[in-house]
PDB file of C-alpha atoms in Angstrom:
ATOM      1  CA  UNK A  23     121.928  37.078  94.353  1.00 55.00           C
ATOM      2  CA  UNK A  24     124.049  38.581  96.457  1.00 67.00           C
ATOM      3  CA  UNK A  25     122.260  40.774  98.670  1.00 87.00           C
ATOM      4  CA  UNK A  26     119.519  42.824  99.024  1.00 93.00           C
ATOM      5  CA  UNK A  27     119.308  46.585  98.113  1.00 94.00           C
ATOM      6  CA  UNK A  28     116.602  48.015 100.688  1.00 97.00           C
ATOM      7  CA  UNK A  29     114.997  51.415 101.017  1.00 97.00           C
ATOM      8  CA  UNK A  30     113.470  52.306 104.670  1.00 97.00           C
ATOM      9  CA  UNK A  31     110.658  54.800 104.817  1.00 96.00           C
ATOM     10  CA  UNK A  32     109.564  56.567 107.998  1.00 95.00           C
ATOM     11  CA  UNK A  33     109.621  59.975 108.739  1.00 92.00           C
ATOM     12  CA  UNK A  34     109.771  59.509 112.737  1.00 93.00           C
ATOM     13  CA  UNK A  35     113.511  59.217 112.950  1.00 94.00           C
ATOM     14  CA  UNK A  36     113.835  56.791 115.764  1.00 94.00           C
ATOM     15  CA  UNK A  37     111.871  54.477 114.592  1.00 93.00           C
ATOM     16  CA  UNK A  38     113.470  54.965 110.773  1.00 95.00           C
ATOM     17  CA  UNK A  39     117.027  54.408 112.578  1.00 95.00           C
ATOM     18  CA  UNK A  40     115.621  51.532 114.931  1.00 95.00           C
ATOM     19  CA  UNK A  41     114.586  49.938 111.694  1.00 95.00           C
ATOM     20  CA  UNK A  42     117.822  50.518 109.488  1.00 95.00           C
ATOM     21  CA  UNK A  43     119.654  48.855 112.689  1.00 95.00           C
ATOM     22  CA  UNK A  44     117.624  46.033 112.089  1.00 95.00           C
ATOM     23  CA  UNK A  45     117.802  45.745 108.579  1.00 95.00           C
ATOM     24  CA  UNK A  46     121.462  46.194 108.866  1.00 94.00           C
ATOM     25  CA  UNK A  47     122.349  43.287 111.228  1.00 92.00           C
ATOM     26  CA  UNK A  48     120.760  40.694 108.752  1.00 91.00           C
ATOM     27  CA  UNK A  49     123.293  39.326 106.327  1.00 89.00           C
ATOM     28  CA  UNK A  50     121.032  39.124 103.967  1.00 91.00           C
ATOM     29  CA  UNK A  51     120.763  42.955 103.531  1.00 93.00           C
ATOM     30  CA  UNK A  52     123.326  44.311 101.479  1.00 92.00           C
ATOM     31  CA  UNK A  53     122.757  48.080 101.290  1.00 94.00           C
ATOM     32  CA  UNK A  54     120.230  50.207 102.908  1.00 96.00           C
ATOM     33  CA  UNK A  55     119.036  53.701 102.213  1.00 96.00           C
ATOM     34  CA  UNK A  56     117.133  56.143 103.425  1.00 97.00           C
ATOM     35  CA  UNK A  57     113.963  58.225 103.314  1.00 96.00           C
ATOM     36  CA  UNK A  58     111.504  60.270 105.899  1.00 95.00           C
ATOM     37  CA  UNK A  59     109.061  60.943 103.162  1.00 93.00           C
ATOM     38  CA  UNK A  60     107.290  59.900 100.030  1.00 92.00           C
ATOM     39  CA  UNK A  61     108.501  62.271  98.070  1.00 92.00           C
ATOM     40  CA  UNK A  62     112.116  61.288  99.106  1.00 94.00           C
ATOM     41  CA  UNK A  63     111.709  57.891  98.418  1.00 95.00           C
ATOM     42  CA  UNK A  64     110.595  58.221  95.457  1.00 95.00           C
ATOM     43  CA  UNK A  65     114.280  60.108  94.486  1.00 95.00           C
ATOM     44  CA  UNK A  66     115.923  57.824  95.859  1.00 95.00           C
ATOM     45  CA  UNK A  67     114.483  54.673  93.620  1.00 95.00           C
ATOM     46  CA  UNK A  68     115.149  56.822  90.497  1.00 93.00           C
ATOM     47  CA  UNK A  69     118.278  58.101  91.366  1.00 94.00           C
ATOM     48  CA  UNK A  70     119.391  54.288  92.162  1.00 93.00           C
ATOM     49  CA  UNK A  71     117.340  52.806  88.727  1.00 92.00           C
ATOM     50  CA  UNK A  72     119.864  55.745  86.903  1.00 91.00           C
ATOM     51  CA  UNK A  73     122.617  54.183  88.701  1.00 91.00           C
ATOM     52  CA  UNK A  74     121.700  51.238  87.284  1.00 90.00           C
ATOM     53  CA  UNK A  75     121.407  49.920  90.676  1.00 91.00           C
ATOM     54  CA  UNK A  76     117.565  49.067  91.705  1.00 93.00           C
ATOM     55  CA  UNK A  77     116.002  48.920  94.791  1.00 95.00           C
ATOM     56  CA  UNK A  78     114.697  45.010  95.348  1.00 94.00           C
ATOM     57  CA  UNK A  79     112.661  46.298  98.525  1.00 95.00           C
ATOM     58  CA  UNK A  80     110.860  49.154 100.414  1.00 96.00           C
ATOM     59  CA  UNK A  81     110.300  48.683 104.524  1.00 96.00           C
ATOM     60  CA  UNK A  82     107.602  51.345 103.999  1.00 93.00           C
ATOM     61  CA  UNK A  83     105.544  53.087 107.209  1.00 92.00           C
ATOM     62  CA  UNK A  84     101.853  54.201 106.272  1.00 88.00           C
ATOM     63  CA  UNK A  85     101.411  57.169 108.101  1.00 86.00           C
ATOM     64  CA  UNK A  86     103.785  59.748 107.102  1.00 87.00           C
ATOM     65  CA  UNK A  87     103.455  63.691 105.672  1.00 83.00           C
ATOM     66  CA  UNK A  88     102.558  64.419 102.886  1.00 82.00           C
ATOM     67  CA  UNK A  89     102.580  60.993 100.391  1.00 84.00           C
ATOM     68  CA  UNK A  90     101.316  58.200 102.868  1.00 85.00           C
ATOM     69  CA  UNK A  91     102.672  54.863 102.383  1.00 86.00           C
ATOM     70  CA  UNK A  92      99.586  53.599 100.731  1.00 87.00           C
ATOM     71  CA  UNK A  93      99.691  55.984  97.963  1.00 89.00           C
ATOM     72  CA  UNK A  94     103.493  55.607  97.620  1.00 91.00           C
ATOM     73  CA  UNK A  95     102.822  51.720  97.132  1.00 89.00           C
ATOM     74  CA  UNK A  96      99.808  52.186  94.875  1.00 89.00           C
ATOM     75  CA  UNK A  97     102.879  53.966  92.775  1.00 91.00           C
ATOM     76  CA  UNK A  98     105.868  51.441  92.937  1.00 91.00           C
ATOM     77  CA  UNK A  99     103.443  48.848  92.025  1.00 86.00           C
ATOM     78  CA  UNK A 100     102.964  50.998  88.259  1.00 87.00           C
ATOM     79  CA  UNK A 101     106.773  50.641  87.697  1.00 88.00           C
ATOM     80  CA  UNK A 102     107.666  48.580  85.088  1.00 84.00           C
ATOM     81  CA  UNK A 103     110.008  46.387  87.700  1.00 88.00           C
ATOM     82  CA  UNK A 104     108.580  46.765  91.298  1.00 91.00           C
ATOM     83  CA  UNK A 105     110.411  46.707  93.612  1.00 94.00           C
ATOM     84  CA  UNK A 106     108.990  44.594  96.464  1.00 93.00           C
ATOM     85  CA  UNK A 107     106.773  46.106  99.470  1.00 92.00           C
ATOM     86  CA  UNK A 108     106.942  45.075 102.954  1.00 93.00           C
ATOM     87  CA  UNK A 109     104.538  47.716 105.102  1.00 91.00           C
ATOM     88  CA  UNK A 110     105.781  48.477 108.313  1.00 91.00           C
ATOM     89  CA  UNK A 111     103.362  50.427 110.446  1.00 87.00           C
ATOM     90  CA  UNK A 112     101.743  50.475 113.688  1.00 85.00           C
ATOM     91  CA  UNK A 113      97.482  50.378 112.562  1.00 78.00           C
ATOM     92  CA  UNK A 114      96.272  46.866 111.858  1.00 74.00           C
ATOM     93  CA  UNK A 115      93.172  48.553 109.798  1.00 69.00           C
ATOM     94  CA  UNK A 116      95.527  48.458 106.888  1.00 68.00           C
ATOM     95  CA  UNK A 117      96.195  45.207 106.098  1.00 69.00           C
ATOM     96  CA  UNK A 118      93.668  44.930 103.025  1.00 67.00           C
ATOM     97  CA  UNK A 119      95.468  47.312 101.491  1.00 70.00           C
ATOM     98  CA  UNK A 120      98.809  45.632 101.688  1.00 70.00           C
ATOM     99  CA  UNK A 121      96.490  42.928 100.264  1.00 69.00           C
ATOM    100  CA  UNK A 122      95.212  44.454  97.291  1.00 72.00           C
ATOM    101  CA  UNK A 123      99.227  45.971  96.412  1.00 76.00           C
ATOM    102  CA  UNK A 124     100.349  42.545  96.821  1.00 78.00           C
ATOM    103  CA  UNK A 125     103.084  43.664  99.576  1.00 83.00           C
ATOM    104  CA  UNK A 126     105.277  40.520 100.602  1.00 85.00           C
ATOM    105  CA  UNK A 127     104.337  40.941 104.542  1.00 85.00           C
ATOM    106  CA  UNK A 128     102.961  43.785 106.665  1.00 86.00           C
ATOM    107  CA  UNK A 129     105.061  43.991 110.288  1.00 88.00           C
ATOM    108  CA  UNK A 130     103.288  45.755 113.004  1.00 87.00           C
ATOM    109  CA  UNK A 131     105.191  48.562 115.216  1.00 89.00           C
ATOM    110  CA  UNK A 132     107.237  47.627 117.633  1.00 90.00           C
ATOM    111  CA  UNK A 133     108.643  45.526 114.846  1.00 90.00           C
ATOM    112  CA  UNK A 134     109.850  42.005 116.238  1.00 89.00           C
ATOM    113  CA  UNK A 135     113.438  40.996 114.758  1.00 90.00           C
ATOM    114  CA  UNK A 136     111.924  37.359 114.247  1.00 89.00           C
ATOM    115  CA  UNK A 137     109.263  38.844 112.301  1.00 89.00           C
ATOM    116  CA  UNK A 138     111.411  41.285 110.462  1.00 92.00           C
ATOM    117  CA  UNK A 139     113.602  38.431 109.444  1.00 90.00           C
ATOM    118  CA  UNK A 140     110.441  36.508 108.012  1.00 87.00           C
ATOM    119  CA  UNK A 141     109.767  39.665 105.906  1.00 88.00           C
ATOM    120  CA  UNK A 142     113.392  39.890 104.460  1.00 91.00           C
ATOM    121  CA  UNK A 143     113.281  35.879 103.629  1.00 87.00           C
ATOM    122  CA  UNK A 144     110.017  36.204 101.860  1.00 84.00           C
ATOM    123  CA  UNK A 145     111.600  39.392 100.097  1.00 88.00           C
ATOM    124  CA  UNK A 146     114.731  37.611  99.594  1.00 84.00           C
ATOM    125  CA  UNK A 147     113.216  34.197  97.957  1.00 78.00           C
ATOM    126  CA  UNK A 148     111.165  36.491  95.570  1.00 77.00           C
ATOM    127  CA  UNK A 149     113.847  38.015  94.575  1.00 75.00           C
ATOM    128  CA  UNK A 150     116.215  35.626  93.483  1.00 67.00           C
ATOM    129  CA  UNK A 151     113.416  33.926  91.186  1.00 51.00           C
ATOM    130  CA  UNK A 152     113.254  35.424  87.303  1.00 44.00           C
ATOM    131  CA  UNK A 153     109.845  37.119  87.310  1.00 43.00           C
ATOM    132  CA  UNK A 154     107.904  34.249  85.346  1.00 40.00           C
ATOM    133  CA  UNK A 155     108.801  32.089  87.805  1.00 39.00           C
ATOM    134  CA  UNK A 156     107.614  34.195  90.485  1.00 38.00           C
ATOM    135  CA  UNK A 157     104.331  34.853  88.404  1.00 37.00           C
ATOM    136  CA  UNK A 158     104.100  30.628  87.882  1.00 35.00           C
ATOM    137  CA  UNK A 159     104.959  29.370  91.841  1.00 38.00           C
ATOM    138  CA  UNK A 160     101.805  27.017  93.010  1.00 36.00           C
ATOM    139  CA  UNK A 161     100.030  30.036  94.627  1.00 41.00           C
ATOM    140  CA  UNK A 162     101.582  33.742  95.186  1.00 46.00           C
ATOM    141  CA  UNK A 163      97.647  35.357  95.867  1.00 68.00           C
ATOM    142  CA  UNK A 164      97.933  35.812 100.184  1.00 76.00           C
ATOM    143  CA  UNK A 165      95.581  37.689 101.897  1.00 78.00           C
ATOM    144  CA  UNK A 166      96.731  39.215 105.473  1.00 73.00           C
ATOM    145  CA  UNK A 167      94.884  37.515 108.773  1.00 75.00           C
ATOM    146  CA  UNK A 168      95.466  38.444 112.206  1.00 66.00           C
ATOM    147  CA  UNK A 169      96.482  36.094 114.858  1.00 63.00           C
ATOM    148  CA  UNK A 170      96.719  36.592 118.251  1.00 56.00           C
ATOM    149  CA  UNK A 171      98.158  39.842 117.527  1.00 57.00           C
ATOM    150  CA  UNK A 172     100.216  38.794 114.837  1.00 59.00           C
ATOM    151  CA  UNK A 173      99.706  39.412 110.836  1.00 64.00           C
ATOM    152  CA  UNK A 174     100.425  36.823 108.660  1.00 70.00           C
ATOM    153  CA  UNK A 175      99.417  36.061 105.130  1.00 75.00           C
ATOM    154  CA  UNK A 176      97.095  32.754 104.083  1.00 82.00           C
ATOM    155  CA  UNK A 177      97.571  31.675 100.854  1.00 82.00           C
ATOM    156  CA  UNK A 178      94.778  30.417  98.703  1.00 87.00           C
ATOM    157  CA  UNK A 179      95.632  27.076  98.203  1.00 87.00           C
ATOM    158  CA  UNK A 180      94.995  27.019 102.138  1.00 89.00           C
ATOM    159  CA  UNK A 181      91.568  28.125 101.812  1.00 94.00           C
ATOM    160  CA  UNK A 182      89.154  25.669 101.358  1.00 95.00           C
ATOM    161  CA  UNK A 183      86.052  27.111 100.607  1.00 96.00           C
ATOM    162  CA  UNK A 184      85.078  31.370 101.790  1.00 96.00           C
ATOM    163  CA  UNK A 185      81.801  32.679 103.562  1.00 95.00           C
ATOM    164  CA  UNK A 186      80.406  35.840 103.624  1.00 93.00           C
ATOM    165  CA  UNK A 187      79.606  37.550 107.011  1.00 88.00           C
ATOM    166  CA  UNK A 188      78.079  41.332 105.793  1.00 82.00           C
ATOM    167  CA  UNK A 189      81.145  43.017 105.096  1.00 78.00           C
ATOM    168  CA  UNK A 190      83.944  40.535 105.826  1.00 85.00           C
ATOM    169  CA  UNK A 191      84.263  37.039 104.917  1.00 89.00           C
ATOM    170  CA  UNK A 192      85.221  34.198 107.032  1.00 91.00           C
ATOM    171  CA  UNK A 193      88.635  32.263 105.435  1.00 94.00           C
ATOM    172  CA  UNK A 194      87.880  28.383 105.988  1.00 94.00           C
ATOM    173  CA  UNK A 195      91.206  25.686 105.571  1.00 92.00           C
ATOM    174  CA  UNK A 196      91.803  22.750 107.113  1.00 88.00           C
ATOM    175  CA  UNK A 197      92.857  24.554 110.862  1.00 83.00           C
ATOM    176  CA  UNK A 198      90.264  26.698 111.709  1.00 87.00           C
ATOM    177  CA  UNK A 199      88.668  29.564 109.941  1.00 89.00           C
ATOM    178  CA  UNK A 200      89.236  33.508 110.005  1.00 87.00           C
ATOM    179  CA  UNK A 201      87.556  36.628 109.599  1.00 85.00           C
ATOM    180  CA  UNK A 202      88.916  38.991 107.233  1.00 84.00           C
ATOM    181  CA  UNK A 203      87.833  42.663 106.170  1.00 78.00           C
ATOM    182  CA  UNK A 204      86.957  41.980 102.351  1.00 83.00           C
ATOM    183  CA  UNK A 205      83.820  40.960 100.400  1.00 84.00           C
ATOM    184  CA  UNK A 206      83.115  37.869  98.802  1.00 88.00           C
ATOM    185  CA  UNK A 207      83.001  39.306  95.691  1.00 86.00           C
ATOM    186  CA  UNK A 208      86.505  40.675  95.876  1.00 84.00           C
ATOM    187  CA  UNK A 209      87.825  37.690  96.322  1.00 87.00           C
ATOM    188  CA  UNK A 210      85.642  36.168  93.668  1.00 88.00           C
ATOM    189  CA  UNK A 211      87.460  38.259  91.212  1.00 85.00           C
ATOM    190  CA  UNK A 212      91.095  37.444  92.876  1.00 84.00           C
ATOM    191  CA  UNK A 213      90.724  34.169  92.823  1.00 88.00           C
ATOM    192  CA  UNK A 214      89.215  32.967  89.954  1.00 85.00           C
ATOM    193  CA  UNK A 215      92.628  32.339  88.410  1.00 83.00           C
ATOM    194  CA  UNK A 216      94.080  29.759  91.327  1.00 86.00           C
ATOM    195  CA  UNK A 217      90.274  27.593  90.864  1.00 89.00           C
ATOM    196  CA  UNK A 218      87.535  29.879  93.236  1.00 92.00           C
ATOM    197  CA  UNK A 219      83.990  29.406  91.859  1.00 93.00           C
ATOM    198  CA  UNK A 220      80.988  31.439  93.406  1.00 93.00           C
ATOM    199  CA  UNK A 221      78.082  28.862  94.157  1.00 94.00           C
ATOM    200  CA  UNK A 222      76.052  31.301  96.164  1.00 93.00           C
ATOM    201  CA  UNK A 223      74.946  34.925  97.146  1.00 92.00           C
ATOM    202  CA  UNK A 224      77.573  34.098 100.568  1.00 94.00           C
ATOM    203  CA  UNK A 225      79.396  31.318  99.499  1.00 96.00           C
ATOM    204  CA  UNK A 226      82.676  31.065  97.475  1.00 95.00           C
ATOM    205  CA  UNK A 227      85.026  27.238  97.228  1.00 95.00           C
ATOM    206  CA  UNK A 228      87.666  25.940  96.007  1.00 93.00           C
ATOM    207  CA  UNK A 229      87.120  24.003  93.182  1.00 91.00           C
ATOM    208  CA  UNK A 230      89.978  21.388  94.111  1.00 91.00           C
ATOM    209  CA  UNK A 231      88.653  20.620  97.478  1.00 92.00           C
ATOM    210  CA  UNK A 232      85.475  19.486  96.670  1.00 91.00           C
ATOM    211  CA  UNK A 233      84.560  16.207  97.413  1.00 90.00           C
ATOM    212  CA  UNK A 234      81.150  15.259  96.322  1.00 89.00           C
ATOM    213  CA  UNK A 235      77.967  17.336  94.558  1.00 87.00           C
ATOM    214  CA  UNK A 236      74.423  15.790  94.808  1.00 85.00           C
ATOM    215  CA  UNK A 237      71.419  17.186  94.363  1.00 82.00           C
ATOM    216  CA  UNK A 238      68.137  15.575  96.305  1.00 76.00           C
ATOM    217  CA  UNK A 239      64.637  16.755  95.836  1.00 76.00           C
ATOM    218  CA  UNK A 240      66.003  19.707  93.281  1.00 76.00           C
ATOM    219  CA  UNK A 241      68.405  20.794  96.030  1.00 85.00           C
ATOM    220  CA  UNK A 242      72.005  20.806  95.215  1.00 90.00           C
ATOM    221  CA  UNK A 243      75.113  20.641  97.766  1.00 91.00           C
ATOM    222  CA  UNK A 244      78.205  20.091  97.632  1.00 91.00           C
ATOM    223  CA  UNK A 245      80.428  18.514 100.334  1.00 93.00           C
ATOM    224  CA  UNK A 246      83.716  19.866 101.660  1.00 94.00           C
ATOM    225  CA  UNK A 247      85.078  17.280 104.617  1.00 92.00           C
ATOM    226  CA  UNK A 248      82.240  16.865 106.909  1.00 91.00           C
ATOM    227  CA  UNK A 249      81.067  20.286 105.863  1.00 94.00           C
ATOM    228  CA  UNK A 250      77.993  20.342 103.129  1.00 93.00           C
ATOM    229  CA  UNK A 251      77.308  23.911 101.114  1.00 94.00           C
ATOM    230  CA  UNK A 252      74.305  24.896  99.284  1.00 93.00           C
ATOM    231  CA  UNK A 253      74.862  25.655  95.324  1.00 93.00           C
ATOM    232  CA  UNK A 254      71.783  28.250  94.367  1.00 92.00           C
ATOM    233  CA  UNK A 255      69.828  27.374  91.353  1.00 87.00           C
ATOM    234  CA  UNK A 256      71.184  29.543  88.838  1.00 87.00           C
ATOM    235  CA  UNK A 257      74.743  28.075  89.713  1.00 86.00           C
ATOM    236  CA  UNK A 258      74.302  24.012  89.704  1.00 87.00           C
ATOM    237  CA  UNK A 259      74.472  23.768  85.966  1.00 84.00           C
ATOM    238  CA  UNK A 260      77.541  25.779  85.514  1.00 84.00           C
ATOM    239  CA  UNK A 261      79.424  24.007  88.440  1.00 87.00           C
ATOM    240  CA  UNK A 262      77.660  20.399  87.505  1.00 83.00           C
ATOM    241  CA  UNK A 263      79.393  21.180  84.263  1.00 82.00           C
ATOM    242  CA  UNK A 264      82.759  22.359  85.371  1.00 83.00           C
ATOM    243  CA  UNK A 265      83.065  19.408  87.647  1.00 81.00           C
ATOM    244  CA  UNK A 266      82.780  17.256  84.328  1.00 76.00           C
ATOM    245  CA  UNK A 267      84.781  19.015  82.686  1.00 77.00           C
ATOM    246  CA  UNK A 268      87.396  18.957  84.897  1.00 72.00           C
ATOM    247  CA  UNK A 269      86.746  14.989  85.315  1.00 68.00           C
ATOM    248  CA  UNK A 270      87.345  14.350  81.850  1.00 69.00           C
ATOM    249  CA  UNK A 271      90.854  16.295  81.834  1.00 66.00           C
ATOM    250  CA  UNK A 272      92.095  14.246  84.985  1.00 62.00           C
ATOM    251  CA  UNK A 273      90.671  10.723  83.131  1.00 60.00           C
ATOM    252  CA  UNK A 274      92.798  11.897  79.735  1.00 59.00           C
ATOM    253  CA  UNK A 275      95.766  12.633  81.635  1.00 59.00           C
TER     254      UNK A 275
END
């Protein structure tokens, strides 16, 4: 593609204009419009999809009059070709959210050109791909962490195996391990597709990663690295089972 039609949304002024500056210096970023409301950014996607021109991405701020920028990407994710969401807001507390709308990145106010320009290659990447493709790459399910101040997205295939902690869960990979605001059980559900099985009340791994099961005086673990996680009773003989399964498909192949 070309470039990239973007729509900004804030309705402080400066810090709409500070971001259209931004958006307008990057080559990438072929036409920007716009809004310092919901309501007017919503007009301004239909008026472009009836000019047969669609907006590929909305910079979108949260906390705005009238339609906040949660509701208004609730909505562009129900259009039958979304465009793509990158939140842009100064409140950290909203990152599940851009989580659960599946928003490319989430920037935190003052927005950092660097960081800006990571948001606008994510966008840019996604967009060029047809939308199977984009629906088929190794692993598009992310979930937002903070570091050091910083938001950025961990992928699933990084995670090797989850823990609950009351309300959040702690994010183990291979580097070190985060604490995110989400239950287990949400993430049970969004990531049973990319190979997440629950083996206890406050345990959830990945499948892939696991290197050895045994069970030893009717206790069953299973090992992850140097790390060993209990399986509860009622879930050995459906993950015993899966394991062979899964076994058998690698010895066919």
């Amino acid at each position: 593609m070309t470039g990239l039609r973007v729509l900004a949304v804030d309705d402080e002024l400066p810090a709409l204009e500070d971001l259209a500056y931004l958006l307008r210096d990057d080559p990438r970023i072929a036409e920007v419009s716009l809004a310092r409301d919901g309501a007017a950014a919503l007009r301004v996607l239909d008026r472009a999809i009836a000019d047969g021109r669609p907006i590929d991405a909305v910079f979108l701020d949260i906390r705005m009059r009238g339609l906040d920028g949660v509701v208004l990407g609730r909505l562009l994710s129900q259009f039958a070709n979304p465009p793509r969401v990158v939140f842009v807001t100064a409140y950290e507390e909203h990152a599940v959210d851009a989580f659960e709308i599946k928003a490319e990145d989430y920037l935190l106010k003052p927005v950092r050109p660097e960081r800006l320009a990571e948001a606008i290659r994510r966008v840019f990447v996604s967009a060029e791909l047809p939308e199977g493709e984009v629906a088929g790459r190794g692993d598009p399910d992310t979930i937002p962490v903070e570091l050091g101040g910083v938001t950025r997205f961990v992928a699933s295939t990084e995670v090797r195996y989850v823990e609950a902690q009351g309300d959040y869960a702690r994010l183990h990979t291979a580097g070190g391990s985060h604490l995110v605001r989400i239950s287990l059980a949400t993430l049970e559900e969004r990531w049973a597709s990319a190979g997440f099985v629950r083996v206890h009340r406050s345990h959830l791994v990945a499948v892939k990663h696991i290197d050895e099961l045994h069970i030893d005086s009717g206790r069953c673990v299973v090992r992850i690295g140097e790390t060993e996680i209990p399986v509860s009773r009622r879930h050995t003989r459906e993950l015993r089972d899966l394991l062979v399964r899964r076994a058998r498909k690698g010895r066919a192949e």
